JSON list of C-alpha atoms and ligand atoms in Angstrom, two decimals:
[
{"chain": "L", "resi": 1, "resn": "UNK", "atom": "CA", "xyz": [0.00, 0.00, 0.00]},
{"chain": "L", "resi": 2, "resn": "UNK", "atom": "CA", "xyz": [1.62, 3.23, -1.14]},
{"chain": "L", "resi": 3, "resn": "UNK", "atom": "CA", "xyz": [0.83, 6.81, -0.34]},
{"chain": "L", "resi": 4, "resn": "UNK", "atom": "CA", "xyz": [-2.43, 7.95, -1.90]},
{"chain": "L", "resi": 5, "resn": "UNK", "atom": "CA", "xyz": [-4.06, 11.27, -2.62]},
{"chain": "L", "resi": 6, "resn": "UNK", "atom": "CA", "xyz": [-7.36, 11.82, -0.87]},
{"chain": "L", "resi": 7, "resn": "UNK", "atom": "CA", "xyz": [-10.44, 12.19, -3.01]},
{"chain": "L", "resi": 8, "resn": "UNK", "atom": "CA", "xyz": [-13.02, 14.47, -1.45]},
{"chain": "L", "resi": 9, "resn": "UNK", "atom": "CA", "xyz": [-16.69, 14.67, -2.24]},
{"chain": "L", "resi": 10, "resn": "UNK", "atom": "CA", "xyz": [-16.98, 18.41, -2.18]},
{"chain": "L", "resi": 11, "resn": "UNK", "atom": "CA", "xyz": [-20.03, 20.60, -1.66]},
{"chain": "L", "resi": 12, "resn": "UNK", "atom": "CA", "xyz": [-19.48, 24.16, -2.87]},
{"chain": "L", "resi": 13, "resn": "UNK", "atom": "CA", "xyz": [-21.64, 26.90, -1.37]},
{"chain": "L", "resi": 14, "resn": "UNK", "atom": "CA", "xyz": [-22.07, 29.98, -3.56]},
{"chain": "L", "resi": 15, "resn": "UNK", "atom": "CA", "xyz": [-24.14, 33.18, -3.75]},
{"chain": "L", "resi": 16, "resn": "UNK", "atom": "CA", "xyz": [-22.93, 34.94, -6.88]},
{"chain": "L", "resi": 17, "resn": "UNK", "atom": "CA", "xyz": [-20.92, 34.71, -10.06]},
{"chain": "L", "resi": 18, "resn": "UNK", "atom": "CA", "xyz": [-19.18, 31.50, -9.00]},
{"chain": "L", "resi": 19, "resn": "UNK", "atom": "CA", "xyz": [-15.85, 32.16, -10.66]},
{"chain": "L", "resi": 20, "resn": "UNK", "atom": "CA", "xyz": [-14.11, 30.24, -7.86]},
{"chain": "L", "resi": 21, "resn": "UNK", "atom": "CA", "xyz": [-16.52, 27.33, -8.36]},
{"chain": "L", "resi": 22, "resn": "UNK", "atom": "CA", "xyz": [-15.77, 27.45, -12.10]},
{"chain": "L", "resi": 23, "resn": "UNK", "atom": "CA", "xyz": [-12.03, 27.35, -11.58]},
{"chain": "L", "resi": 24, "resn": "UNK", "atom": "CA", "xyz": [-12.31, 24.43, -9.11]},
{"chain": "L", "resi": 25, "resn": "UNK", "atom": "CA", "xyz": [-14.44, 22.51, -11.62]},
{"chain": "L", "resi": 26, "resn": "UNK", "atom": "CA", "xyz": [-11.95, 23.21, -14.41]},
{"chain": "L", "resi": 27, "resn": "UNK", "atom": "CA", "xyz": [-9.10, 22.01, -12.22]},
{"chain": "L", "resi": 28, "resn": "UNK", "atom": "CA", "xyz": [-11.04, 18.81, -11.58]},
{"chain": "L", "resi": 29, "resn": "UNK", "atom": "CA", "xyz": [-11.67, 18.44, -15.33]},
{"chain": "L", "resi": 30, "resn": "UNK", "atom": "CA", "xyz": [-7.95, 18.85, -16.09]},
{"chain": "L", "resi": 31, "resn": "UNK", "atom": "CA", "xyz": [-6.98, 16.51, -13.20]},
{"chain": "L", "resi": 32, "resn": "UNK", "atom": "CA", "xyz": [-5.09, 19.12, -11.19]},
{"chain": "L", "resi": 33, "resn": "UNK", "atom": "CA", "xyz": [-7.47, 18.11, -8.41]},
{"chain": "L", "resi": 34, "resn": "UNK", "atom": "CA", "xyz": [-8.27, 14.56, -7.45]},
{"chain": "L", "resi": 35, "resn": "UNK", "atom": "CA", "xyz": [-11.59, 15.36, -5.76]},
{"chain": "L", "resi": 36, "resn": "UNK", "atom": "CA", "xyz": [-15.12, 15.73, -7.11]},
{"chain": "L", "resi": 37, "resn": "UNK", "atom": "CA", "xyz": [-17.72, 18.41, -6.66]},
{"chain": "L", "resi": 38, "resn": "UNK", "atom": "CA", "xyz": [-20.80, 16.35, -5.81]},
{"chain": "L", "resi": 39, "resn": "UNK", "atom": "CA", "xyz": [-23.16, 19.08, -4.65]},
{"chain": "L", "resi": 40, "resn": "UNK", "atom": "CA", "xyz": [-23.63, 22.83, -5.04]},
{"chain": "L", "resi": 41, "resn": "UNK", "atom": "CA", "xyz": [-25.79, 24.95, -2.75]},
{"chain": "L", "resi": 42, "resn": "UNK", "atom": "CA", "xyz": [-26.66, 28.52, -3.64]},
{"chain": "L", "resi": 43, "resn": "UNK", "atom": "CA", "xyz": [-28.24, 31.08, -1.33]},
{"chain": "L", "resi": 44, "resn": "UNK", "atom": "CA", "xyz": [-29.34, 33.12, -4.32]},
{"chain": "L", "resi": 45, "resn": "UNK", "atom": "CA", "xyz": [-31.86, 32.05, -6.94]},
{"chain": "L", "resi": 46, "resn": "UNK", "atom": "CA", "xyz": [-30.09, 33.83, -9.77]},
{"chain": "L", "resi": 47, "resn": "UNK", "atom": "CA", "xyz": [-26.52, 33.06, -8.80]},
{"chain": "L", "resi": 48, "resn": "UNK", "atom": "CA", "xyz": [-24.64, 32.97, -12.11]},
{"chain": "L", "resi": 49, "resn": "UNK", "atom": "CA", "xyz": [-22.35, 30.26, -10.73]},
{"chain": "L", "resi": 50, "resn": "UNK", "atom": "CA", "xyz": [-25.13, 27.65, -10.69]},
{"chain": "L", "resi": 51, "resn": "UNK", "atom": "CA", "xyz": [-24.75, 27.23, -14.43]},
{"chain": "L", "resi": 52, "resn": "UNK", "atom": "CA", "xyz": [-21.24, 25.78, -14.07]},
{"chain": "L", "resi": 53, "resn": "UNK", "atom": "CA", "xyz": [-22.46, 22.87, -11.96]},
{"chain": "L", "resi": 54, "resn": "UNK", "atom": "CA", "xyz": [-25.77, 22.43, -13.79]},
{"chain": "L", "resi": 55, "resn": "UNK", "atom": "CA", "xyz": [-23.95, 22.07, -17.12]},
{"chain": "L", "resi": 56, "resn": "UNK", "atom": "CA", "xyz": [-21.93, 19.25, -15.54]},
{"chain": "L", "resi": 57, "resn": "UNK", "atom": "CA", "xyz": [-25.11, 17.63, -14.14]},
{"chain": "L", "resi": 58, "resn": "UNK", "atom": "CA", "xyz": [-23.92, 18.13, -10.57]},
{"chain": "L", "resi": 59, "resn": "UNK", "atom": "CA", "xyz": [-26.86, 18.27, -8.11]},
{"chain": "L", "resi": 60, "resn": "UNK", "atom": "CA", "xyz": [-27.40, 22.01, -7.59]},
{"chain": "L", "resi": 61, "resn": "UNK", "atom": "CA", "xyz": [-29.82, 23.46, -5.07]},
{"chain": "L", "resi": 62, "resn": "UNK", "atom": "CA", "xyz": [-31.07, 26.92, -4.36]},
{"chain": "L", "resi": 63, "resn": "UNK", "atom": "CA", "xyz": [-31.60, 27.01, -0.61]},
{"chain": "L", "resi": 64, "resn": "UNK", "atom": "CA", "xyz": [-32.81, 30.15, 1.05]},
{"chain": "L", "resi": 65, "resn": "UNK", "atom": "CA", "xyz": [-34.03, 29.90, 4.64]},
{"chain": "L", "resi": 66, "resn": "UNK", "atom": "CA", "xyz": [-36.49, 32.76, 4.39]},
{"chain": "L", "resi": 67, "resn": "UNK", "atom": "CA", "xyz": [-38.02, 31.59, 1.15]},
{"chain": "L", "resi": 68, "resn": "UNK", "atom": "CA", "xyz": [-38.38, 28.08, 2.48]},
{"chain": "L", "resi": 69, "resn": "UNK", "atom": "CA", "xyz": [-39.94, 29.57, 5.66]},
{"chain": "L", "resi": 70, "resn": "UNK", "atom": "CA", "xyz": [-37.72, 27.39, 7.82]},
{"chain": "L", "resi": 71, "resn": "UNK", "atom": "CA", "xyz": [-36.42, 28.12, 11.30]},
{"chain": "L", "resi": 72, "resn": "UNK", "atom": "CA", "xyz": [-32.65, 27.99, 11.80]},
{"chain": "L", "resi": 73, "resn": "UNK", "atom": "CA", "xyz": [-32.78, 24.38, 13.07]},
{"chain": "L", "resi": 74, "resn": "UNK", "atom": "CA", "xyz": [-34.90, 23.17, 10.16]},
{"chain": "L", "resi": 75, "resn": "UNK", "atom": "CA", "xyz": [-32.64, 24.94, 7.70]},
{"chain": "L", "resi": 76, "resn": "UNK", "atom": "CA", "xyz": [-29.58, 23.26, 9.20]},
{"chain": "L", "resi": 77, "resn": "UNK", "atom": "CA", "xyz": [-31.36, 19.88, 8.99]},
{"chain": "L", "resi": 78, "resn": "UNK", "atom": "CA", "xyz": [-32.22, 20.45, 5.33]},
{"chain": "L", "resi": 79, "resn": "UNK", "atom": "CA", "xyz": [-28.57, 21.14, 4.51]},
{"chain": "L", "resi": 80, "resn": "UNK", "atom": "CA", "xyz": [-27.28, 18.24, 6.59]},
{"chain": "L", "resi": 81, "resn": "UNK", "atom": "CA", "xyz": [-29.72, 15.93, 4.81]},
{"chain": "L", "resi": 82, "resn": "UNK", "atom": "CA", "xyz": [-28.30, 16.97, 1.42]},
{"chain": "L", "resi": 83, "resn": "UNK", "atom": "CA", "xyz": [-24.71, 16.82, 2.64]},
{"chain": "L", "resi": 84, "resn": "UNK", "atom": "CA", "xyz": [-25.15, 13.29, 4.04]},
{"chain": "L", "resi": 85, "resn": "UNK", "atom": "CA", "xyz": [-27.14, 12.00, 1.05]},
{"chain": "L", "resi": 86, "resn": "UNK", "atom": "CA", "xyz": [-24.28, 13.09, -1.19]},
{"chain": "L", "resi": 87, "resn": "UNK", "atom": "CA", "xyz": [-21.54, 11.75, 1.12]},
{"chain": "L", "resi": 88, "resn": "UNK", "atom": "CA", "xyz": [-19.93, 15.17, 1.40]},
{"chain": "L", "resi": 89, "resn": "UNK", "atom": "CA", "xyz": [-16.64, 15.23, 3.27]},
{"chain": "L", "resi": 90, "resn": "UNK", "atom": "CA", "xyz": [-15.41, 18.73, 2.38]},
{"chain": "L", "resi": 91, "resn": "UNK", "atom": "CA", "xyz": [-17.42, 21.95, 2.28]},
{"chain": "L", "resi": 92, "resn": "UNK", "atom": "CA", "xyz": [-15.95, 24.76, 0.18]},
{"chain": "L", "resi": 93, "resn": "UNK", "atom": "CA", "xyz": [-17.43, 28.22, 0.66]},
{"chain": "L", "resi": 94, "resn": "UNK", "atom": "CA", "xyz": [-16.88, 30.23, -2.51]},
{"chain": "L", "resi": 95, "resn": "UNK", "atom": "CA", "xyz": [-18.46, 33.64, -2.27]},
{"chain": "L", "resi": 96, "resn": "UNK", "atom": "CA", "xyz": [-21.23, 32.38, 0.04]},
{"chain": "L", "resi": 97, "resn": "UNK", "atom": "CA", "xyz": [-22.72, 35.48, 1.59]},
{"chain": "L", "resi": 98, "resn": "UNK", "atom": "CA", "xyz": [-24.74, 33.87, 4.38]},
{"chain": "L", "resi": 99, "resn": "UNK", "atom": "CA", "xyz": [-23.43, 32.72, 7.71]},
{"chain": "L", "resi": 100, "resn": "UNK", "atom": "CA", "xyz": [-23.25, 28.94, 7.63]},
{"chain": "L", "resi": 101, "resn": "UNK", "atom": "CA", "xyz": [-25.64, 27.17, 10.07]},
{"chain": "L", "resi": 102, "resn": "UNK", "atom": "CA", "xyz": [-24.01, 26.49, 13.42]},
{"chain": "L", "resi": 103, "resn": "UNK", "atom": "CA", "xyz": [-24.97, 22.82, 13.36]},
{"chain": "L", "resi": 104, "resn": "UNK", "atom": "CA", "xyz": [-23.37, 22.37, 9.92]},
{"chain": "L", "resi": 105, "resn": "UNK", "atom": "CA", "xyz": [-20.20, 24.03, 11.25]},
{"chain": "L", "resi": 106, "resn": "UNK", "atom": "CA", "xyz": [-20.20, 21.72, 14.28]},
{"chain": "L", "resi": 107, "resn": "UNK", "atom": "CA", "xyz": [-20.88, 18.52, 12.34]},
{"chain": "L", "resi": 108, "resn": "UNK", "atom": "CA", "xyz": [-18.27, 19.32, 9.68]},
{"chain": "L", "resi": 109, "resn": "UNK", "atom": "CA", "xyz": [-15.64, 20.71, 12.02]},
{"chain": "L", "resi": 110, "resn": "UNK", "atom": "CA", "xyz": [-12.24, 20.80, 10.29]},
{"chain": "L", "resi": 111, "resn": "UNK", "atom": "CA", "xyz": [-13.91, 20.01, 6.96]},
{"chain": "L", "resi": 112, "resn": "UNK", "atom": "CA", "xyz": [-15.12, 23.47, 5.93]},
{"chain": "L", "resi": 113, "resn": "UNK", "atom": "CA", "xyz": [-12.94, 26.00, 4.15]},
{"chain": "L", "resi": 114, "resn": "UNK", "atom": "CA", "xyz": [-13.53, 29.55, 2.97]},
{"chain": "L", "resi": 115, "resn": "UNK", "atom": "CA", "xyz": [-11.71, 32.01, 0.74]},
{"chain": "L", "resi": 116, "resn": "UNK", "atom": "CA", "xyz": [-11.49, 35.61, 1.89]},
{"chain": "L", "resi": 117, "resn": "UNK", "atom": "CA", "xyz": [-10.24, 38.29, -0.53]},
{"chain": "L", "resi": 118, "resn": "UNK", "atom": "CA", "xyz": [-7.81, 39.96, 1.89]},
{"chain": "L", "resi": 119, "resn": "UNK", "atom": "CA", "xyz": [-4.86, 39.13, 4.09]},
{"chain": "L", "resi": 120, "resn": "UNK", "atom": "CA", "xyz": [-6.58, 38.02, 7.31]},
{"chain": "L", "resi": 121, "resn": "UNK", "atom": "CA", "xyz": [-6.67, 38.94, 10.13]},
{"chain": "L", "resi": 122, "resn": "UNK", "atom": "CA", "xyz": [-6.76, 42.30, 8.34]},
{"chain": "L", "resi": 123, "resn": "UNK", "atom": "CA", "xyz": [-10.08, 43.25, 6.78]},
{"chain": "L", "resi": 124, "resn": "UNK", "atom": "CA", "xyz": [-12.02, 40.36, 8.28]},
{"chain": "L", "resi": 125, "resn": "UNK", "atom": "CA", "xyz": [-15.22, 40.21, 10.33]},
{"chain": "L", "resi": 126, "resn": "UNK", "atom": "CA", "xyz": [-18.95, 40.65, 9.98]},
{"chain": "L", "resi": 127, "resn": "UNK", "atom": "CA", "xyz": [-19.36, 43.38, 7.37]},
{"chain": "L", "resi": 128, "resn": "UNK", "atom": "CA", "xyz": [-16.13, 42.55, 5.58]},
{"chain": "L", "resi": 129, "resn": "UNK", "atom": "CA", "xyz": [-17.15, 40.72, 2.44]},
{"chain": "L", "resi": 130, "resn": "UNK", "atom": "CA", "xyz": [-17.02, 41.30, -1.31]},
{"chain": "L", "resi": 131, "resn": "UNK", "atom": "CA", "xyz": [-16.38, 44.86, -2.42]},
{"chain": "L", "resi": 132, "resn": "UNK", "atom": "CA", "xyz": [-16.48, 46.15, 1.19]},
{"chain": "L", "resi": 133, "resn": "UNK", "atom": "CA", "xyz": [-13.12, 44.50, 1.68]},
{"chain": "L", "resi": 134, "resn": "UNK", "atom": "CA", "xyz": [-11.54, 45.98, -1.44]},
{"chain": "L", "resi": 135, "resn": "UNK", "atom": "CA", "xyz": [-12.98, 49.44, -0.71]},
{"chain": "L", "resi": 136, "resn": "UNK", "atom": "CA", "xyz": [-11.41, 49.40, 2.76]},
{"chain": "L", "resi": 137, "resn": "UNK", "atom": "CA", "xyz": [-8.06, 48.21, 1.38]},
{"chain": "L", "resi": 138, "resn": "UNK", "atom": "CA", "xyz": [-8.16, 50.96, -1.25]},
{"chain": "L", "resi": 139, "resn": "UNK", "atom": "CA", "xyz": [-9.18, 53.65, 1.27]},
{"chain": "L", "resi": 140, "resn": "UNK", "atom": "CA", "xyz": [-6.17, 52.72, 3.41]},
{"chain": "L", "resi": 141, "resn": "UNK", "atom": "CA", "xyz": [-3.84, 53.06, 0.44]},
{"chain": "L", "resi": 142, "resn": "UNK", "atom": "CA", "xyz": [-2.45, 49.53, 0.90]},
{"chain": "L", "resi": 143, "resn": "UNK", "atom": "CA", "xyz": [0.07, 48.40, -1.68]},
{"chain": "L", "resi": 144, "resn": "UNK", "atom": "CA", "xyz": [-0.35, 44.73, -0.93]},
{"chain": "L", "resi": 145, "resn": "UNK", "atom": "CA", "xyz": [-3.47, 42.62, -0.51]},
{"chain": "L", "resi": 146, "resn": "UNK", "atom": "CA", "xyz": [-4.31, 39.04, -1.42]},
{"chain": "L", "resi": 147, "resn": "UNK", "atom": "CA", "xyz": [-6.51, 36.07, -0.61]},
{"chain": "L", "resi": 148, "resn": "UNK", "atom": "CA", "xyz": [-6.60, 33.89, 2.48]},
{"chain": "L", "resi": 149, "resn": "UNK", "atom": "CA", "xyz": [-7.98, 30.35, 2.51]},
{"chain": "L", "resi": 150, "resn": "UNK", "atom": "CA", "xyz": [-8.90, 29.26, 6.01]},
{"chain": "L", "resi": 151, "resn": "UNK", "atom": "CA", "xyz": [-10.87, 26.70, 7.97]},
{"chain": "L", "resi": 152, "resn": "UNK", "atom": "CA", "xyz": [-14.29, 27.87, 9.10]},
{"chain": "L", "resi": 153, "resn": "UNK", "atom": "CA", "xyz": [-15.41, 28.02, 12.70]},
{"chain": "L", "resi": 154, "resn": "UNK", "atom": "CA", "xyz": [-18.31, 29.83, 14.34]},
{"chain": "L", "resi": 155, "resn": "UNK", "atom": "CA", "xyz": [-16.60, 33.22, 14.24]},
{"chain": "L", "resi": 156, "resn": "UNK", "atom": "CA", "xyz": [-16.37, 35.16, 10.96]},
{"chain": "L", "resi": 157, "resn": "UNK", "atom": "CA", "xyz": [-13.00, 34.82, 9.20]},
{"chain": "L", "resi": 158, "resn": "UNK", "atom": "CA", "xyz": [-11.43, 33.34, 12.31]},
{"chain": "L", "resi": 159, "resn": "UNK", "atom": "CA", "xyz": [-10.37, 29.76, 11.58]},
{"chain": "L", "resi": 160, "resn": "UNK", "atom": "CA", "xyz": [-6.83, 28.52, 10.99]},
{"chain": "L", "resi": 161, "resn": "UNK", "atom": "CA", "xyz": [-5.18, 29.76, 7.79]},
{"chain": "L", "resi": 162, "resn": "UNK", "atom": "CA", "xyz": [-4.37, 27.16, 5.13]},
{"chain": "L", "resi": 163, "resn": "UNK", "atom": "CA", "xyz": [-2.82, 29.44, 2.49]},
{"chain": "L", "resi": 164, "resn": "UNK", "atom": "CA", "xyz": [-2.36, 33.16, 2.21]},
{"chain": "L", "resi": 165, "resn": "UNK", "atom": "CA", "xyz": [-0.87, 34.86, -0.85]},
{"chain": "L", "resi": 166, "resn": "UNK", "atom": "CA", "xyz": [0.34, 38.46, -1.09]},
{"chain": "L", "resi": 167, "resn": "UNK", "atom": "CA", "xyz": [-0.55, 40.32, -4.27]},
{"chain": "L", "resi": 168, "resn": "UNK", "atom": "CA", "xyz": [0.97, 43.59, -5.43]},
{"chain": "L", "resi": 169, "resn": "UNK", "atom": "CA", "xyz": [-1.89, 46.07, -5.86]},
{"chain": "L", "resi": 170, "resn": "UNK", "atom": "CA", "xyz": [0.25, 49.20, -6.03]},
{"chain": "L", "resi": 171, "resn": "UNK", "atom": "CA", "xyz": [-0.82, 49.84, -9.63]},
{"chain": "L", "resi": 172, "resn": "UNK", "atom": "CA", "xyz": [-4.55, 49.47, -8.88]},
{"chain": "L", "resi": 173, "resn": "UNK", "atom": "CA", "xyz": [-6.48, 52.71, -9.32]},
{"chain": "L", "resi": 174, "resn": "UNK", "atom": "CA", "xyz": [-9.80, 51.62, -7.79]},
{"chain": "L", "resi": 175, "resn": "UNK", "atom": "CA", "xyz": [-11.37, 49.01, -5.48]},
{"chain": "L", "resi": 176, "resn": "UNK", "atom": "CA", "xyz": [-12.69, 47.30, -8.63]},
{"chain": "L", "resi": 177, "resn": "UNK", "atom": "CA", "xyz": [-9.17, 46.92, -9.98]},
{"chain": "L", "resi": 178, "resn": "UNK", "atom": "CA", "xyz": [-8.03, 45.47, -6.67]},
{"chain": "L", "resi": 179, "resn": "UNK", "atom": "CA", "xyz": [-10.93, 43.01, -6.78]},
{"chain": "L", "resi": 180, "resn": "UNK", "atom": "CA", "xyz": [-10.00, 41.86, -10.30]},
{"chain": "L", "resi": 181, "resn": "UNK", "atom": "CA", "xyz": [-6.33, 41.50, -9.42]},
{"chain": "L", "resi": 182, "resn": "UNK", "atom": "CA", "xyz": [-7.00, 39.55, -6.22]},
{"chain": "L", "resi": 183, "resn": "UNK", "atom": "CA", "xyz": [-9.71, 37.35, -7.77]},
{"chain": "L", "resi": 184, "resn": "UNK", "atom": "CA", "xyz": [-7.27, 35.98, -10.37]},
{"chain": "L", "resi": 185, "resn": "UNK", "atom": "CA", "xyz": [-5.02, 34.83, -7.55]},
{"chain": "L", "resi": 186, "resn": "UNK", "atom": "CA", "xyz": [-7.98, 33.45, -5.58]},
{"chain": "L", "resi": 187, "resn": "UNK", "atom": "CA", "xyz": [-8.59, 30.99, -8.40]},
{"chain": "L", "resi": 188, "resn": "UNK", "atom": "CA", "xyz": [-5.04, 29.68, -8.07]},
{"chain": "L", "resi": 189, "resn": "UNK", "atom": "CA", "xyz": [-4.85, 29.52, -4.28]},
{"chain": "L", "resi": 190, "resn": "UNK", "atom": "CA", "xyz": [-8.23, 27.86, -3.75]},
{"chain": "L", "resi": 191, "resn": "UNK", "atom": "CA", "xyz": [-7.12, 24.92, -5.88]},
{"chain": "L", "resi": 192, "resn": "UNK", "atom": "CA", "xyz": [-3.72, 24.89, -4.14]},
{"chain": "L", "resi": 193, "resn": "UNK", "atom": "CA", "xyz": [-5.45, 24.74, -0.77]},
{"chain": "L", "resi": 194, "resn": "UNK", "atom": "CA", "xyz": [-7.67, 21.83, -1.81]},
{"chain": "L", "resi": 195, "resn": "UNK", "atom": "CA", "xyz": [-4.63, 20.05, -3.25]},
{"chain": "L", "resi": 196, "resn": "UNK", "atom": "CA", "xyz": [-2.85, 20.53, 0.04]},
{"chain": "L", "resi": 197, "resn": "UNK", "atom": "CA", "xyz": [-5.75, 18.94, 1.91]},
{"chain": "L", "resi": 198, "resn": "UNK", "atom": "CA", "xyz": [-5.82, 16.08, -0.61]},
{"chain": "L", "resi": 199, "resn": "UNK", "atom": "CA", "xyz": [-2.20, 15.35, 0.17]},
{"chain": "L", "resi": 200, "resn": "UNK", "atom": "CA", "xyz": [-2.41, 15.74, 3.94]},
{"chain": "L", "resi": 201, "resn": "UNK", "atom": "CA", "xyz": [-1.76, 12.63, 5.97]},
{"chain": "L", "resi": 202, "resn": "UNK", "atom": "CA", "xyz": [-3.83, 12.33, 9.17]},
{"chain": "Q", "resi": 301, "resn": "GRF", "atom": "C1", "xyz": [-14.51, 36.21, -3.96]},
{"chain": "Q", "resi": 301, "resn": "GRF", "atom": "O1", "xyz": [-13.80, 37.42, -3.99]},
{"chain": "Q", "resi": 301, "resn": "GRF", "atom": "C2", "xyz": [-14.36, 35.56, -2.61]},
{"chain": "Q", "resi": 301, "resn": "GRF", "atom": "O2", "xyz": [-13.13, 35.79, -2.02]},
{"chain": "Q", "resi": 301, "resn": "GRF", "atom": "C3", "xyz": [-15.42, 36.23, -1.80]},
{"chain": "Q", "resi": 301, "resn": "GRF", "atom": "O3", "xyz": [-16.50, 36.40, -2.69]},
{"chain": "Q", "resi": 301, "resn": "GRF", "atom": "C4", "xyz": [-16.01, 36.48, -4.04]},
{"chain": "Q", "resi": 301, "resn": "GRF", "atom": "C5", "xyz": [-16.74, 35.43, -4.81]},
{"chain": "Q", "resi": 301, "resn": "GRF", "atom": "O4", "xyz": [-16.46, 35.42, -6.15]},
{"chain": "Q", "resi": 301, "resn": "GRF", "atom": "N1", "xyz": [-15.70, 35.46, -0.60]},
{"chain": "Q", "resi": 301, "resn": "GRF", "atom": "P1", "xyz": [-17.02, 34.28, -7.09]},
{"chain": "Q", "resi": 301, "resn": "GRF", "atom": "O5", "xyz": [-18.52, 34.13, -6.82]},
{"chain": "Q", "resi": 301, "resn": "GRF", "atom": "O6", "xyz": [-16.29, 33.01, -6.81]},
{"chain": "Q", "resi": 301, "resn": "GRF", "atom": "O7", "xyz": [-16.78, 34.78, -8.49]}
]
């Protein structure tokens, strides 16, 4: 018995354009990653990213607690049902704008990762998501930013860092330019982080 790469059954949670989901799927297609995406959950009905999993016939669900009129417990149960049915052993948050249910976080402890578009612990916390992050970085005149991939616990942007990559943003003239520059690197580091987990020996 030699050393073997792990093969995760991944569930990706999204809310928006899903460019991170797309790049993970492409890196599975081209065998950079050994894992599979077996489930996609979107908090937003019109999330552009859903098309990337639908076109690959990956089970894709729009789950919104308010629209389903579920209490927090019921919503957690609904997700756990889907996660178990699909034998999910790694949850990848990729632009998911909702706070993940506490029970899901507890049951999948150490098996949930997130990508944040700044160098945590800087620019993390409750209101720090999406363009808010890049606007704050720009307002501070930072010359360096970059993504952080980290494990998820019950506190926003708090879990252990897996990979962090500095990106030169000194030429960026707006928060939008920073976002574009950092996003390109996000696509690389998210796959690197998953690869690292695939090769980790317990
Ligand atoms: C990314 O910048 C990610 O870091 C943040 O939300 C954005 C999602 O982009 N959490 P996409 O939906 O993957 O294109």
